[in-house]
PDB file of C-alpha atoms in Angstrom:
ATOM      1  CA  MET A  13      18.027 -97.828 -40.308  1.00 40.00           C
ATOM      2  CA  THR A  14      20.907 -99.785 -41.591  1.00 43.00           C
ATOM      3  CA  GLY A  15      24.764 -99.708 -41.631  1.00 39.00           C
ATOM      4  CA  PRO A  16      26.514 -97.760 -44.361  1.00 49.00           C
ATOM      5  CA  GLN A  17      28.730-100.635 -45.296  1.00 60.00           C
ATOM      6  CA  ASN A  18      26.264-103.641 -44.925  1.00 62.00           C
ATOM      7  CA  PRO A  19      22.716-102.908 -45.451  1.00 67.00           C
ATOM      8  CA  ASP A  20      21.858-106.336 -43.510  1.00 69.00           C
ATOM      9  CA  VAL A  21      23.458-104.751 -40.362  1.00 63.00           C
ATOM     10  CA  PRO A  22      21.380-102.316 -38.218  1.00 66.00           C
ATOM     11  CA  ALA A  23      23.245 -99.097 -37.512  1.00 65.00           C
ATOM     12  CA  ASP A  24      23.164 -99.911 -33.851  1.00 68.00           C
ATOM     13  CA  ARG A  25      25.423-102.858 -34.183  1.00 66.00           C
ATOM     14  CA  ALA A  26      29.223-102.477 -33.918  1.00 63.00           C
ATOM     15  CA  ARG A  27      31.055-102.027 -37.436  1.00 66.00           C
ATOM     16  CA  SER A  28      33.272-104.703 -38.549  1.00 69.00           C
ATOM     17  CA  ARG A  29      36.587-104.872 -37.030  1.00 73.00           C
ATOM     18  CA  THR A  30      39.978-106.095 -38.279  1.00 76.00           C
ATOM     19  CA  PRO A  31      41.184-109.491 -37.414  1.00 71.00           C
ATOM     20  CA  LEU A  32      43.505-109.805 -34.542  1.00 75.00           C
ATOM     21  CA  PRO A  33      46.852-111.207 -35.277  1.00 75.00           C
ATOM     22  CA  GLU A  34      46.060-114.799 -34.004  1.00 76.00           C
ATOM     23  CA  GLU A  35      42.890-114.808 -36.048  1.00 70.00           C
ATOM     24  CA  ARG A  36      44.671-113.705 -39.114  1.00 66.00           C
ATOM     25  CA  GLY A  37      47.115-116.552 -39.105  1.00 65.00           C
ATOM     26  CA  THR A  38      48.603-117.148 -42.471  1.00 62.00           C
ATOM     27  CA  ASP A  39      45.696-116.982 -44.497  1.00 63.00           C
ATOM     28  CA  PRO A  40      45.568-113.691 -46.561  1.00 63.00           C
ATOM     29  CA  ASP A  41      41.637-114.379 -46.668  1.00 78.00           C
ATOM     30  CA  ALA A  42      41.181-113.618 -42.885  1.00 74.00           C
ATOM     31  CA  GLU A  43      39.298-110.617 -43.182  1.00 79.00           C
ATOM     32  CA  GLU A  44      37.031-111.917 -45.532  1.00 83.00           C
ATOM     33  CA  ILE A  45      36.379-115.076 -43.251  1.00 82.00           C
ATOM     34  CA  LEU A  46      35.764-112.757 -40.203  1.00 83.00           C
ATOM     35  CA  LEU A  47      33.430-110.634 -42.289  1.00 84.00           C
ATOM     36  CA  GLU A  48      31.378-113.626 -43.288  1.00 85.00           C
ATOM     37  CA  SER A  49      31.414-114.864 -39.648  1.00 84.00           C
ATOM     38  CA  GLU A  50      30.081-111.371 -38.553  1.00 85.00           C
ATOM     39  CA  GLN A  51      27.193-111.393 -41.173  1.00 85.00           C
ATOM     40  CA  ARG A  52      26.146-114.967 -40.302  1.00 83.00           C
ATOM     41  CA  ILE A  53      25.934-113.993 -36.499  1.00 83.00           C
ATOM     42  CA  ALA A  54      23.835-110.876 -37.549  1.00 83.00           C
ATOM     43  CA  GLY A  55      21.685-113.143 -39.721  1.00 81.00           C
ATOM     44  CA  ALA A  56      21.087-115.623 -36.836  1.00 78.00           C
ATOM     45  CA  LEU A  57      20.095-112.698 -34.431  1.00 80.00           C
ATOM     46  CA  ASP A  58      17.577-111.418 -36.768  1.00 78.00           C
ATOM     47  CA  GLY A  59      16.251-114.724 -37.460  1.00 75.00           C
ATOM     48  CA  ARG A  60      17.123-114.801 -41.329  1.00 73.00           C
ATOM     49  CA  GLU A  61      19.656-117.626 -41.002  1.00 69.00           C
ATOM     50  CA  PRO A  62      20.562-120.686 -38.874  1.00 63.00           C
ATOM     51  CA  ALA A  63      22.546-120.123 -35.805  1.00 59.00           C
ATOM     52  CA  ASP A  64      25.219-122.462 -37.204  1.00 60.00           C
ATOM     53  CA  ASP A  65      26.279-124.025 -40.469  1.00 60.00           C
ATOM     54  CA  ALA A  66      25.597-127.551 -39.384  1.00 61.00           C
ATOM     55  CA  GLU A  67      21.885-126.773 -39.257  1.00 60.00           C
ATOM     56  CA  GLU A  68      21.990-125.769 -42.924  1.00 62.00           C
ATOM     57  CA  ARG A  69      23.670-129.150 -43.839  1.00 60.00           C
ATOM     58  CA  ARG A  70      22.158-131.522 -41.354  1.00 63.00           C
ATOM     59  CA  ARG A  71      20.298-134.563 -42.896  1.00 64.00           C
ATOM     60  CA  SER A  72      16.584-134.752 -41.605  1.00 65.00           C
ATOM     61  CA  GLU A  73      17.136-138.027 -39.756  1.00 68.00           C
ATOM     62  CA  GLU A  74      19.727-136.495 -37.659  1.00 58.00           C
ATOM     63  CA  THR A  75      17.339-133.706 -36.591  1.00 56.00           C
ATOM     64  CA  LEU A  76      14.507-136.450 -35.219  1.00 55.00           C
TER      65      LEU A  76
END
C-alpha cells in the first residue's frame, strides 16, 4: 500500500513535514527542496536510488 500524496512512499512512513524556520531560510523553494530530499531518502531506503547524489555523478576512476 502506498501513501496518498506520493505513490512511491509506503503508507507506514511519516508524511512530509513543513520545513523548520532554519531550514526555510530565505529560499521560497525550501518546501520543494525538503520534499525532494525526503523522496531521495525513501528511494535510497527502497534501493531504487543511490544513497547520495555523488554516487550518481562520480566518475568511474574515482570508484576504484
